[in-house]
Amino acid sequence: MYTDRMTTSDRLIEATRELLWERGYVGTSPKAIQQAAGAGQGSMYHHFAGKPDLALAAIRRTADEMRAAAETALSGGGSAYARVEAYLLRERAVLRGCPVGRLTMDPDVMASEELRAPIEETLDWLRGRLTSVFQEGLDSGESTASLEPAELAATVVATVQGGYVLARASGSPAAFDSAVHGLLGLLRPLSSRTD
């Protein structure tokens, strides 16, 4: 998880990211963060004003990584369908759930406008980015979809997030895979070419 070259600030952020993913906001105590990061209380408060400040930095980093991974898949070559397929089939820690999506279930995170903001921005960005990919498919004549690109984008995001929930509930990534492959089967006929 940590490298010798990581700063104390980075170790604190990384520890907080992991703990938020595993335990949620309430379960992520400053003491647990310090222990996981191998940092003292003085170091934590030297770099961050407190737990909310550190949690915000961790959530932002998680959101940035999610955007970067999605952008890599969605900006690759090929048809719109091929890029959406690459996004849907990219490697994920399915049984751990989405590190951003899981935060939407945390009432303490959702109650804080500041902590909620990067989550909303990231999910809005993802829907917007997928909408643009579907629109490119329509504009190029690749797609014959009668659905609005924004509706297709919302369906993709809902399928991924719901797939995480189904996989966690069943204890098997097969539920996620089934949802994704089912959606791809529905999208395939909308595309006249799939590269």
Short mmCIF file of N, CA and C in Angstrom, two decimals:
data_model
loop_
_atom_site.label_atom_id
_atom_site.label_comp_id
_atom_site.label_asym_id
_atom_site.label_seq_id
_atom_site.Cartn_x
_atom_site.Cartn_y
_atom_site.Cartn_z
N MET A 1 0.82 -1.20 0.00
CA MET A 1 0.00 0.00 0.00
C MET A 1 0.86 1.26 0.00
N TYR A 2 1.91 1.25 0.82
CA TYR A 2 2.75 2.43 0.93
C TYR A 2 4.13 2.16 0.35
N THR A 3 4.75 3.22 -0.16
CA THR A 3 6.12 3.11 -0.65
C THR A 3 7.02 3.94 0.24
N ASP A 4 8.31 3.67 0.16
CA ASP A 4 9.28 4.42 0.97
C ASP A 4 9.32 5.89 0.59
N ARG A 5 8.90 6.20 -0.60
CA ARG A 5 8.97 7.58 -1.09
C ARG A 5 7.73 8.41 -0.75
N MET A 6 6.73 7.78 -0.16
CA MET A 6 5.50 8.50 0.16
C MET A 6 5.73 9.46 1.32
N THR A 7 5.16 10.64 1.19
CA THR A 7 5.22 11.60 2.29
C THR A 7 4.24 11.18 3.38
N THR A 8 4.40 11.75 4.54
CA THR A 8 3.47 11.48 5.64
C THR A 8 2.05 11.87 5.23
N SER A 9 1.92 12.99 4.56
CA SER A 9 0.61 13.44 4.10
C SER A 9 -0.03 12.41 3.18
N ASP A 10 0.75 11.87 2.24
CA ASP A 10 0.23 10.85 1.32
C ASP A 10 -0.14 9.56 2.05
N ARG A 11 0.67 9.17 3.03
CA ARG A 11 0.34 7.96 3.80
C ARG A 11 -0.96 8.16 4.57
N LEU A 12 -1.16 9.33 5.12
CA LEU A 12 -2.40 9.63 5.85
C LEU A 12 -3.61 9.59 4.91
N ILE A 13 -3.45 10.16 3.72
CA ILE A 13 -4.55 10.16 2.74
C ILE A 13 -4.86 8.73 2.30
N GLU A 14 -3.83 7.96 1.99
CA GLU A 14 -4.04 6.58 1.54
C GLU A 14 -4.68 5.73 2.64
N ALA A 15 -4.23 5.90 3.87
CA ALA A 15 -4.82 5.15 4.98
C ALA A 15 -6.30 5.53 5.14
N THR A 16 -6.60 6.80 5.02
CA THR A 16 -7.98 7.25 5.15
C THR A 16 -8.84 6.70 4.02
N ARG A 17 -8.31 6.68 2.81
CA ARG A 17 -9.06 6.12 1.68
C ARG A 17 -9.45 4.67 1.96
N GLU A 18 -8.48 3.88 2.39
CA GLU A 18 -8.75 2.46 2.67
C GLU A 18 -9.76 2.29 3.78
N LEU A 19 -9.60 3.06 4.85
CA LEU A 19 -10.50 2.93 5.99
C LEU A 19 -11.92 3.39 5.64
N LEU A 20 -12.04 4.46 4.86
CA LEU A 20 -13.36 4.91 4.43
C LEU A 20 -14.05 3.83 3.60
N TRP A 21 -13.28 3.18 2.74
CA TRP A 21 -13.82 2.13 1.89
C TRP A 21 -14.28 0.93 2.71
N GLU A 22 -13.48 0.58 3.73
CA GLU A 22 -13.78 -0.58 4.55
C GLU A 22 -14.81 -0.32 5.63
N ARG A 23 -14.69 0.85 6.31
CA ARG A 23 -15.45 1.09 7.53
C ARG A 23 -16.45 2.23 7.47
N GLY A 24 -16.35 3.08 6.46
CA GLY A 24 -17.19 4.26 6.42
C GLY A 24 -16.61 5.38 7.27
N TYR A 25 -17.28 6.51 7.25
CA TYR A 25 -16.76 7.71 7.92
C TYR A 25 -16.72 7.55 9.44
N VAL A 26 -17.81 7.11 10.04
CA VAL A 26 -17.86 6.99 11.50
C VAL A 26 -16.84 5.97 11.99
N GLY A 27 -16.67 4.88 11.27
CA GLY A 27 -15.74 3.83 11.66
C GLY A 27 -14.28 4.16 11.41
N THR A 28 -14.03 5.31 10.80
CA THR A 28 -12.67 5.73 10.50
C THR A 28 -12.24 6.76 11.54
N SER A 29 -11.63 6.29 12.58
CA SER A 29 -11.21 7.20 13.65
C SER A 29 -9.83 7.78 13.35
N PRO A 30 -9.53 8.96 13.90
CA PRO A 30 -8.19 9.51 13.72
C PRO A 30 -7.10 8.54 14.20
N LYS A 31 -7.35 7.84 15.30
CA LYS A 31 -6.36 6.89 15.82
C LYS A 31 -6.12 5.75 14.82
N ALA A 32 -7.20 5.24 14.21
CA ALA A 32 -7.05 4.17 13.21
C ALA A 32 -6.28 4.67 12.00
N ILE A 33 -6.55 5.90 11.59
CA ILE A 33 -5.83 6.49 10.45
C ILE A 33 -4.35 6.58 10.78
N GLN A 34 -4.04 7.10 11.95
CA GLN A 34 -2.64 7.27 12.36
C GLN A 34 -1.92 5.92 12.42
N GLN A 35 -2.58 4.92 12.98
CA GLN A 35 -1.96 3.58 13.06
C GLN A 35 -1.72 3.00 11.67
N ALA A 36 -2.72 3.11 10.80
CA ALA A 36 -2.57 2.55 9.45
C ALA A 36 -1.49 3.28 8.65
N ALA A 37 -1.36 4.57 8.89
CA ALA A 37 -0.38 5.37 8.15
C ALA A 37 1.00 5.36 8.79
N GLY A 38 1.09 4.86 10.01
CA GLY A 38 2.37 4.90 10.72
C GLY A 38 2.77 6.34 11.02
N ALA A 39 1.80 7.14 11.40
CA ALA A 39 2.04 8.56 11.67
C ALA A 39 1.48 8.92 13.04
N GLY A 40 2.09 9.87 13.67
CA GLY A 40 1.63 10.31 14.98
C GLY A 40 0.54 11.37 14.86
N GLN A 41 -0.08 11.63 16.00
CA GLN A 41 -1.15 12.62 16.05
C GLN A 41 -0.66 14.00 15.61
N GLY A 42 0.54 14.35 16.03
CA GLY A 42 1.11 15.64 15.65
C GLY A 42 1.28 15.77 14.15
N SER A 43 1.72 14.69 13.52
CA SER A 43 1.90 14.71 12.06
C SER A 43 0.56 14.89 11.36
N MET A 44 -0.46 14.18 11.86
CA MET A 44 -1.77 14.28 11.22
C MET A 44 -2.29 15.71 11.29
N TYR A 45 -2.20 16.30 12.46
CA TYR A 45 -2.74 17.64 12.62
C TYR A 45 -1.82 18.73 12.07
N HIS A 46 -0.58 18.36 11.78
CA HIS A 46 0.31 19.29 11.07
C HIS A 46 -0.12 19.43 9.61
N HIS A 47 -0.56 18.31 9.02
CA HIS A 47 -0.92 18.30 7.61
C HIS A 47 -2.40 18.59 7.34
N PHE A 48 -3.26 18.26 8.30
CA PHE A 48 -4.71 18.39 8.10
C PHE A 48 -5.35 19.02 9.33
N ALA A 49 -6.38 19.81 9.10
CA ALA A 49 -7.06 20.50 10.19
C ALA A 49 -7.80 19.53 11.10
N GLY A 50 -8.15 18.36 10.61
CA GLY A 50 -8.87 17.37 11.39
C GLY A 50 -9.38 16.27 10.49
N LYS A 51 -10.17 15.39 11.05
CA LYS A 51 -10.70 14.26 10.30
C LYS A 51 -11.50 14.68 9.08
N PRO A 52 -12.40 15.68 9.17
CA PRO A 52 -13.14 16.07 7.96
C PRO A 52 -12.23 16.55 6.82
N ASP A 53 -11.19 17.30 7.16
CA ASP A 53 -10.25 17.80 6.16
C ASP A 53 -9.50 16.64 5.49
N LEU A 54 -9.06 15.69 6.30
CA LEU A 54 -8.36 14.53 5.78
C LEU A 54 -9.30 13.65 4.96
N ALA A 55 -10.53 13.46 5.43
CA ALA A 55 -11.51 12.67 4.68
C ALA A 55 -11.79 13.31 3.32
N LEU A 56 -11.89 14.63 3.29
CA LEU A 56 -12.12 15.32 2.02
C LEU A 56 -10.97 15.08 1.05
N ALA A 57 -9.74 15.17 1.53
CA ALA A 57 -8.58 14.91 0.67
C ALA A 57 -8.61 13.47 0.15
N ALA A 58 -9.00 12.53 1.01
CA ALA A 58 -9.07 11.12 0.61
C ALA A 58 -10.17 10.90 -0.41
N ILE A 59 -11.33 11.49 -0.19
CA ILE A 59 -12.44 11.33 -1.12
C ILE A 59 -12.10 11.94 -2.47
N ARG A 60 -11.46 13.10 -2.45
CA ARG A 60 -11.05 13.73 -3.73
C ARG A 60 -10.07 12.84 -4.49
N ARG A 61 -9.11 12.27 -3.79
CA ARG A 61 -8.14 11.42 -4.47
C ARG A 61 -8.82 10.18 -5.05
N THR A 62 -9.73 9.60 -4.29
CA THR A 62 -10.47 8.44 -4.78
C THR A 62 -11.29 8.81 -6.02
N ALA A 63 -11.96 9.95 -5.96
CA ALA A 63 -12.77 10.42 -7.10
C ALA A 63 -11.89 10.67 -8.32
N ASP A 64 -10.73 11.27 -8.11
CA ASP A 64 -9.80 11.53 -9.22
C ASP A 64 -9.33 10.24 -9.87
N GLU A 65 -9.04 9.24 -9.06
CA GLU A 65 -8.60 7.95 -9.60
C GLU A 65 -9.72 7.27 -10.38
N MET A 66 -10.95 7.38 -9.86
CA MET A 66 -12.08 6.78 -10.57
C MET A 66 -12.27 7.45 -11.92
N ARG A 67 -12.17 8.77 -11.95
CA ARG A 67 -12.29 9.50 -13.22
C ARG A 67 -11.21 9.10 -14.20
N ALA A 68 -9.97 9.01 -13.71
CA ALA A 68 -8.85 8.67 -14.59
C ALA A 68 -9.03 7.28 -15.20
N ALA A 69 -9.46 6.31 -14.38
CA ALA A 69 -9.67 4.95 -14.89
C ALA A 69 -10.79 4.93 -15.92
N ALA A 70 -11.87 5.64 -15.65
CA ALA A 70 -12.98 5.69 -16.60
C ALA A 70 -12.56 6.39 -17.89
N GLU A 71 -11.82 7.48 -17.75
CA GLU A 71 -11.39 8.23 -18.94
C GLU A 71 -10.46 7.39 -19.81
N THR A 72 -9.60 6.61 -19.21
CA THR A 72 -8.71 5.74 -19.99
C THR A 72 -9.51 4.81 -20.88
N ALA A 73 -10.54 4.21 -20.33
CA ALA A 73 -11.38 3.28 -21.11
C ALA A 73 -12.21 4.03 -22.14
N LEU A 74 -12.79 5.15 -21.75
CA LEU A 74 -13.73 5.86 -22.63
C LEU A 74 -13.05 6.67 -23.72
N SER A 75 -11.77 6.94 -23.57
CA SER A 75 -11.07 7.72 -24.61
C SER A 75 -10.22 6.84 -25.50
N GLY A 76 -10.28 5.53 -25.29
CA GLY A 76 -9.53 4.61 -26.14
C GLY A 76 -10.08 4.62 -27.56
N GLY A 77 -9.43 3.88 -28.41
CA GLY A 77 -9.85 3.85 -29.80
C GLY A 77 -11.08 2.98 -30.01
N GLY A 78 -11.61 3.07 -31.19
CA GLY A 78 -12.74 2.22 -31.56
C GLY A 78 -14.06 2.95 -31.53
N SER A 79 -15.08 2.18 -31.74
CA SER A 79 -16.44 2.70 -31.80
C SER A 79 -16.89 3.14 -30.40
N ALA A 80 -18.01 3.82 -30.37
CA ALA A 80 -18.59 4.21 -29.08
C ALA A 80 -18.90 2.95 -28.27
N TYR A 81 -19.48 1.97 -28.91
CA TYR A 81 -19.81 0.71 -28.23
C TYR A 81 -18.54 0.09 -27.64
N ALA A 82 -17.45 0.05 -28.41
CA ALA A 82 -16.20 -0.56 -27.96
C ALA A 82 -15.65 0.18 -26.74
N ARG A 83 -15.78 1.49 -26.73
CA ARG A 83 -15.27 2.26 -25.58
C ARG A 83 -16.14 2.05 -24.34
N VAL A 84 -17.46 1.98 -24.52
CA VAL A 84 -18.34 1.70 -23.39
C VAL A 84 -18.07 0.28 -22.89
N GLU A 85 -17.88 -0.65 -23.81
CA GLU A 85 -17.56 -2.02 -23.44
C GLU A 85 -16.26 -2.06 -22.63
N ALA A 86 -15.24 -1.32 -23.08
CA ALA A 86 -13.97 -1.27 -22.34
C ALA A 86 -14.18 -0.73 -20.94
N TYR A 87 -15.03 0.28 -20.81
CA TYR A 87 -15.33 0.82 -19.48
C TYR A 87 -16.04 -0.23 -18.62
N LEU A 88 -17.03 -0.89 -19.17
CA LEU A 88 -17.80 -1.86 -18.39
C LEU A 88 -16.97 -3.09 -18.01
N LEU A 89 -16.04 -3.49 -18.86
CA LEU A 89 -15.28 -4.71 -18.61
C LEU A 89 -13.93 -4.47 -17.94
N ARG A 90 -13.62 -3.22 -17.61
CA ARG A 90 -12.31 -2.96 -17.00
C ARG A 90 -12.22 -3.65 -15.64
N GLU A 91 -11.01 -3.91 -15.21
CA GLU A 91 -10.80 -4.62 -13.95
C GLU A 91 -11.26 -3.76 -12.76
N ARG A 92 -11.97 -4.40 -11.84
CA ARG A 92 -12.49 -3.73 -10.65
C ARG A 92 -12.40 -4.69 -9.47
N ALA A 93 -12.34 -4.13 -8.27
CA ALA A 93 -12.43 -4.91 -7.03
C ALA A 93 -13.91 -5.05 -6.70
N VAL A 94 -14.60 -5.87 -7.45
CA VAL A 94 -16.06 -5.93 -7.43
C VAL A 94 -16.61 -6.21 -6.03
N LEU A 95 -16.02 -7.15 -5.33
CA LEU A 95 -16.58 -7.53 -4.03
C LEU A 95 -16.34 -6.46 -2.95
N ARG A 96 -15.44 -5.55 -3.21
CA ARG A 96 -15.24 -4.44 -2.26
C ARG A 96 -16.24 -3.32 -2.53
N GLY A 97 -16.82 -3.32 -3.70
CA GLY A 97 -17.75 -2.27 -4.07
C GLY A 97 -17.02 -1.07 -4.64
N CYS A 98 -17.77 -0.14 -5.16
CA CYS A 98 -17.20 1.08 -5.73
C CYS A 98 -16.78 2.00 -4.59
N PRO A 99 -15.53 2.45 -4.57
CA PRO A 99 -15.09 3.31 -3.47
C PRO A 99 -15.82 4.65 -3.42
N VAL A 100 -16.33 5.11 -4.55
CA VAL A 100 -17.10 6.35 -4.58
C VAL A 100 -18.57 6.04 -4.30
N GLY A 101 -19.11 5.06 -4.99
CA GLY A 101 -20.51 4.70 -4.81
C GLY A 101 -20.84 4.27 -3.39
N ARG A 102 -19.92 3.58 -2.72
CA ARG A 102 -20.17 3.15 -1.34
C ARG A 102 -20.33 4.34 -0.42
N LEU A 103 -19.66 5.44 -0.71
CA LEU A 103 -19.77 6.62 0.14
C LEU A 103 -21.16 7.24 0.10
N THR A 104 -21.91 6.97 -0.97
CA THR A 104 -23.27 7.50 -1.05
C THR A 104 -24.18 6.84 -0.02
N MET A 105 -23.77 5.70 0.51
CA MET A 105 -24.55 4.99 1.52
C MET A 105 -24.16 5.40 2.94
N ASP A 106 -23.18 6.29 3.04
CA ASP A 106 -22.69 6.72 4.35
C ASP A 106 -23.43 8.00 4.75
N PRO A 107 -24.32 7.93 5.75
CA PRO A 107 -25.12 9.11 6.09
C PRO A 107 -24.29 10.30 6.55
N ASP A 108 -23.15 10.05 7.18
CA ASP A 108 -22.31 11.16 7.63
C ASP A 108 -21.65 11.89 6.46
N VAL A 109 -21.26 11.14 5.46
CA VAL A 109 -20.69 11.76 4.26
C VAL A 109 -21.77 12.54 3.51
N MET A 110 -22.93 11.93 3.35
CA MET A 110 -24.01 12.58 2.60
C MET A 110 -24.57 13.80 3.34
N ALA A 111 -24.44 13.83 4.65
CA ALA A 111 -24.93 14.97 5.42
C ALA A 111 -24.01 16.18 5.32
N SER A 112 -22.78 15.96 4.89
CA SER A 112 -21.80 17.04 4.76
C SER A 112 -21.74 17.50 3.31
N GLU A 113 -22.14 18.73 3.07
CA GLU A 113 -22.10 19.26 1.71
C GLU A 113 -20.69 19.20 1.13
N GLU A 114 -19.70 19.47 1.97
CA GLU A 114 -18.31 19.48 1.52
C GLU A 114 -17.82 18.08 1.14
N LEU A 115 -18.13 17.08 1.96
CA LEU A 115 -17.70 15.71 1.66
C LEU A 115 -18.49 15.11 0.51
N ARG A 116 -19.75 15.49 0.39
CA ARG A 116 -20.61 14.97 -0.67
C ARG A 116 -20.23 15.53 -2.05
N ALA A 117 -19.72 16.75 -2.08
CA ALA A 117 -19.46 17.44 -3.36
C ALA A 117 -18.60 16.64 -4.34
N PRO A 118 -17.43 16.11 -3.94
CA PRO A 118 -16.63 15.36 -4.92
C PRO A 118 -17.32 14.10 -5.43
N ILE A 119 -18.18 13.53 -4.61
CA ILE A 119 -18.92 12.34 -5.03
C ILE A 119 -19.94 12.72 -6.10
N GLU A 120 -20.72 13.75 -5.83
CA GLU A 120 -21.70 14.23 -6.82
C GLU A 120 -21.01 14.64 -8.12
N GLU A 121 -19.91 15.38 -7.99
CA GLU A 121 -19.19 15.86 -9.17
C GLU A 121 -18.69 14.69 -10.01
N THR A 122 -18.18 13.67 -9.35
CA THR A 122 -17.63 12.52 -10.08
C THR A 122 -18.71 11.74 -10.80
N LEU A 123 -19.81 11.47 -10.11
CA LEU A 123 -20.90 10.73 -10.76
C LEU A 123 -21.54 11.56 -11.88
N ASP A 124 -21.66 12.88 -11.68
CA ASP A 124 -22.15 13.76 -12.75
C ASP A 124 -21.19 13.75 -13.94
N TRP A 125 -19.89 13.81 -13.65
CA TRP A 125 -18.89 13.78 -14.72
C TRP A 125 -19.01 12.47 -15.50
N LEU A 126 -19.13 11.35 -14.78
CA LEU A 126 -19.20 10.05 -15.44
C LEU A 126 -20.42 9.96 -16.36
N ARG A 127 -21.57 10.40 -15.86
CA ARG A 127 -22.77 10.39 -16.72
C ARG A 127 -22.56 11.30 -17.93
N GLY A 128 -21.96 12.45 -17.72
CA GLY A 128 -21.70 13.37 -18.82
C GLY A 128 -20.73 12.80 -19.84
N ARG A 129 -19.70 12.14 -19.35
CA ARG A 129 -18.69 11.57 -20.25
C ARG A 129 -19.29 10.44 -21.07
N LEU A 130 -20.08 9.59 -20.42
CA LEU A 130 -20.76 8.51 -21.15
C LEU A 130 -21.77 9.08 -22.14
N THR A 131 -22.47 10.12 -21.75
CA THR A 131 -23.42 10.77 -22.67
C THR A 131 -22.70 11.24 -23.93
N SER A 132 -21.52 11.83 -23.76
CA SER A 132 -20.78 12.32 -24.94
C SER A 132 -20.33 11.17 -25.83
N VAL A 133 -19.97 10.04 -25.24
CA VAL A 133 -19.57 8.87 -26.04
C VAL A 133 -20.77 8.35 -26.83
N PHE A 134 -21.92 8.23 -26.17
CA PHE A 134 -23.12 7.77 -26.89
C PHE A 134 -23.53 8.78 -27.97
N GLN A 135 -23.38 10.06 -27.69
CA GLN A 135 -23.71 11.09 -28.69
C GLN A 135 -22.78 11.00 -29.89
N GLU A 136 -21.50 10.72 -29.65
CA GLU A 136 -20.55 10.53 -30.75
C GLU A 136 -21.00 9.36 -31.64
N GLY A 137 -21.48 8.30 -31.01
CA GLY A 137 -21.96 7.15 -31.77
C GLY A 137 -23.15 7.51 -32.64
N LEU A 138 -24.06 8.33 -32.11
CA LEU A 138 -25.21 8.79 -32.89
C LEU A 138 -24.77 9.70 -34.03
N ASP A 139 -23.90 10.65 -33.71
CA ASP A 139 -23.45 11.63 -34.71
C ASP A 139 -22.69 10.98 -35.86
N SER A 140 -21.96 9.91 -35.57
CA SER A 140 -21.18 9.25 -36.61
C SER A 140 -22.00 8.24 -37.41
N GLY A 141 -23.24 8.01 -37.00
CA GLY A 141 -24.07 7.03 -37.68
C GLY A 141 -23.83 5.61 -37.20
N GLU A 142 -22.96 5.45 -36.23
CA GLU A 142 -22.66 4.12 -35.69
C GLU A 142 -23.86 3.56 -34.95
N SER A 143 -24.57 4.41 -34.25
CA SER A 143 -25.65 3.95 -33.41
C SER A 143 -27.01 4.26 -34.02
N THR A 144 -27.92 3.35 -33.79
CA THR A 144 -29.30 3.55 -34.24
C THR A 144 -30.23 3.68 -33.04
N ALA A 145 -29.64 4.03 -31.91
CA ALA A 145 -30.40 4.07 -30.66
C ALA A 145 -31.53 5.08 -30.74
N SER A 146 -32.68 4.69 -30.25
CA SER A 146 -33.79 5.62 -30.17
C SER A 146 -33.84 6.27 -28.80
N LEU A 147 -33.03 5.77 -27.88
CA LEU A 147 -32.95 6.36 -26.55
C LEU A 147 -32.03 7.57 -26.56
N GLU A 148 -32.27 8.46 -25.65
CA GLU A 148 -31.41 9.63 -25.50
C GLU A 148 -30.05 9.19 -24.95
N PRO A 149 -28.95 9.79 -25.43
CA PRO A 149 -27.63 9.45 -24.90
C PRO A 149 -27.53 9.60 -23.38
N ALA A 150 -28.17 10.62 -22.82
CA ALA A 150 -28.12 10.81 -21.37
C ALA A 150 -28.82 9.67 -20.63
N GLU A 151 -29.89 9.15 -21.21
CA GLU A 151 -30.59 8.02 -20.60
C GLU A 151 -29.75 6.75 -20.66
N LEU A 152 -29.07 6.55 -21.77
CA LEU A 152 -28.17 5.39 -21.89
C LEU A 152 -27.03 5.51 -20.87
N ALA A 153 -26.49 6.71 -20.73
CA ALA A 153 -25.40 6.94 -19.77
C ALA A 153 -25.86 6.64 -18.35
N ALA A 154 -27.04 7.11 -17.99
CA ALA A 154 -27.57 6.85 -16.66
C ALA A 154 -27.77 5.35 -16.44
N THR A 155 -28.17 4.64 -17.49
CA THR A 155 -28.37 3.19 -17.40
C THR A 155 -27.04 2.48 -17.15
N VAL A 156 -25.99 2.93 -17.82
CA VAL A 156 -24.67 2.33 -17.62
C VAL A 156 -24.21 2.53 -16.17
N VAL A 157 -24.32 3.76 -15.68
CA VAL A 157 -23.88 4.04 -14.31
C VAL A 157 -24.70 3.25 -13.31
N ALA A 158 -26.01 3.19 -13.52
CA ALA A 158 -26.88 2.44 -12.61
C ALA A 158 -26.56 0.95 -12.64
N THR A 159 -26.25 0.42 -13.80
CA THR A 159 -25.91 -1.00 -13.91
C THR A 159 -24.62 -1.31 -13.17
N VAL A 160 -23.61 -0.46 -13.34
CA VAL A 160 -22.33 -0.68 -12.64
C VAL A 160 -22.54 -0.60 -11.13
N GLN A 161 -23.18 0.45 -10.66
CA GLN A 161 -23.37 0.61 -9.22
C GLN A 161 -24.25 -0.51 -8.66
N GLY A 162 -25.31 -0.84 -9.37
CA GLY A 162 -26.17 -1.95 -8.94
C GLY A 162 -25.46 -3.28 -9.00
N GLY A 163 -24.60 -3.45 -9.96
CA GLY A 163 -23.81 -4.67 -10.07
C GLY A 163 -22.90 -4.87 -8.86
N TYR A 164 -22.32 -3.78 -8.38
CA TYR A 164 -21.51 -3.86 -7.16
C TYR A 164 -22.37 -4.35 -5.99
N VAL A 165 -23.55 -3.79 -5.85
CA VAL A 165 -24.45 -4.17 -4.75
C VAL A 165 -24.82 -5.65 -4.85
N LEU A 166 -25.19 -6.09 -6.03
CA LEU A 166 -25.56 -7.50 -6.22
C LEU A 166 -24.39 -8.44 -5.92
N ALA A 167 -23.20 -8.05 -6.35
CA ALA A 167 -22.02 -8.88 -6.11
C ALA A 167 -21.71 -8.97 -4.62
N ARG A 168 -21.77 -7.84 -3.94
CA ARG A 168 -21.50 -7.85 -2.49
C ARG A 168 -22.56 -8.66 -1.75
N ALA A 169 -23.81 -8.52 -2.15
CA ALA A 169 -24.89 -9.24 -1.47
C ALA A 169 -24.76 -10.76 -1.65
N SER A 170 -24.32 -11.17 -2.83
CA SER A 170 -24.20 -12.61 -3.11
C SER A 170 -22.83 -13.17 -2.75
N GLY A 171 -21.87 -12.27 -2.51
CA GLY A 171 -20.51 -12.72 -2.21
C GLY A 171 -19.78 -13.26 -3.42
N SER A 172 -20.26 -12.88 -4.61
CA SER A 172 -19.65 -13.39 -5.84
C SER A 172 -19.62 -12.31 -6.91
N PRO A 173 -18.49 -12.17 -7.60
CA PRO A 173 -18.43 -11.21 -8.71
C PRO A 173 -19.30 -11.61 -9.89
N ALA A 174 -19.81 -12.83 -9.89
CA ALA A 174 -20.64 -13.31 -11.00
C ALA A 174 -21.87 -12.43 -11.20
N ALA A 175 -22.44 -11.91 -10.12
CA ALA A 175 -23.63 -11.06 -10.23
C ALA A 175 -23.29 -9.76 -10.95
N PHE A 176 -22.12 -9.19 -10.66
CA PHE A 176 -21.68 -7.98 -11.37
C PHE A 176 -21.47 -8.30 -12.84
N ASP A 177 -20.74 -9.38 -13.09
CA ASP A 177 -20.44 -9.77 -14.47
C ASP A 177 -21.72 -10.00 -15.27
N SER A 178 -22.69 -10.63 -14.66
CA SER A 178 -23.96 -10.90 -15.32
C SER A 178 -24.68 -9.61 -15.69
N ALA A 179 -24.69 -8.64 -14.78
CA ALA A 179 -25.33 -7.36 -15.06
C ALA A 179 -24.65 -6.63 -16.21
N VAL A 180 -23.33 -6.62 -16.19
CA VAL A 180 -22.56 -5.93 -17.22
C VAL A 180 -22.75 -6.60 -18.58
N HIS A 181 -22.66 -7.92 -18.61
CA HIS A 181 -22.83 -8.63 -19.88
C HIS A 181 -24.26 -8.51 -20.40
N GLY A 182 -25.22 -8.48 -19.50
CA GLY A 182 -26.61 -8.26 -19.91
C GLY A 182 -26.79 -6.90 -20.55
N LEU A 183 -26.19 -5.88 -19.95
CA LEU A 183 -26.29 -4.54 -20.53
C LEU A 183 -25.60 -4.47 -21.88
N LEU A 184 -24.43 -5.07 -22.00
CA LEU A 184 -23.74 -5.08 -23.29
C LEU A 184 -24.58 -5.78 -24.36
N GLY A 185 -25.27 -6.83 -23.96
CA GLY A 185 -26.15 -7.52 -24.90
C GLY A 185 -27.29 -6.63 -25.36
N LEU A 186 -27.79 -5.78 -24.48
CA LEU A 186 -28.85 -4.84 -24.86
C LEU A 186 -28.31 -3.71 -25.74
N LEU A 187 -27.07 -3.28 -25.48
CA LEU A 187 -26.49 -2.17 -26.25
C LEU A 187 -26.00 -2.60 -27.62
N ARG A 188 -25.55 -3.84 -27.75
CA ARG A 188 -24.95 -4.31 -29.01
C ARG A 188 -25.85 -4.10 -30.23
N PRO A 189 -27.14 -4.43 -30.15
CA PRO A 189 -27.99 -4.23 -31.33
C PRO A 189 -28.19 -2.76 -31.70
N LEU A 190 -27.89 -1.86 -30.78
CA LEU A 190 -28.04 -0.43 -31.08
C LEU A 190 -26.89 0.09 -31.91
N SER A 191 -25.82 -0.68 -31.99
CA SER A 191 -24.63 -0.24 -32.69
C SER A 191 -24.51 -0.98 -34.02
N SER A 192 -24.33 -0.22 -35.10
CA SER A 192 -24.22 -0.84 -36.42
C SER A 192 -22.82 -1.40 -36.66
N ARG A 193 -21.85 -0.91 -35.88
CA ARG A 193 -20.50 -1.48 -35.94
C ARG A 193 -19.91 -1.46 -34.54
N THR A 194 -19.23 -2.50 -34.16
CA THR A 194 -18.69 -2.60 -32.80
C THR A 194 -17.18 -2.78 -32.79
N ASP A 195 -16.52 -2.58 -33.90
CA ASP A 195 -15.07 -2.72 -34.01
C ASP A 195 -14.60 -4.03 -33.42
#
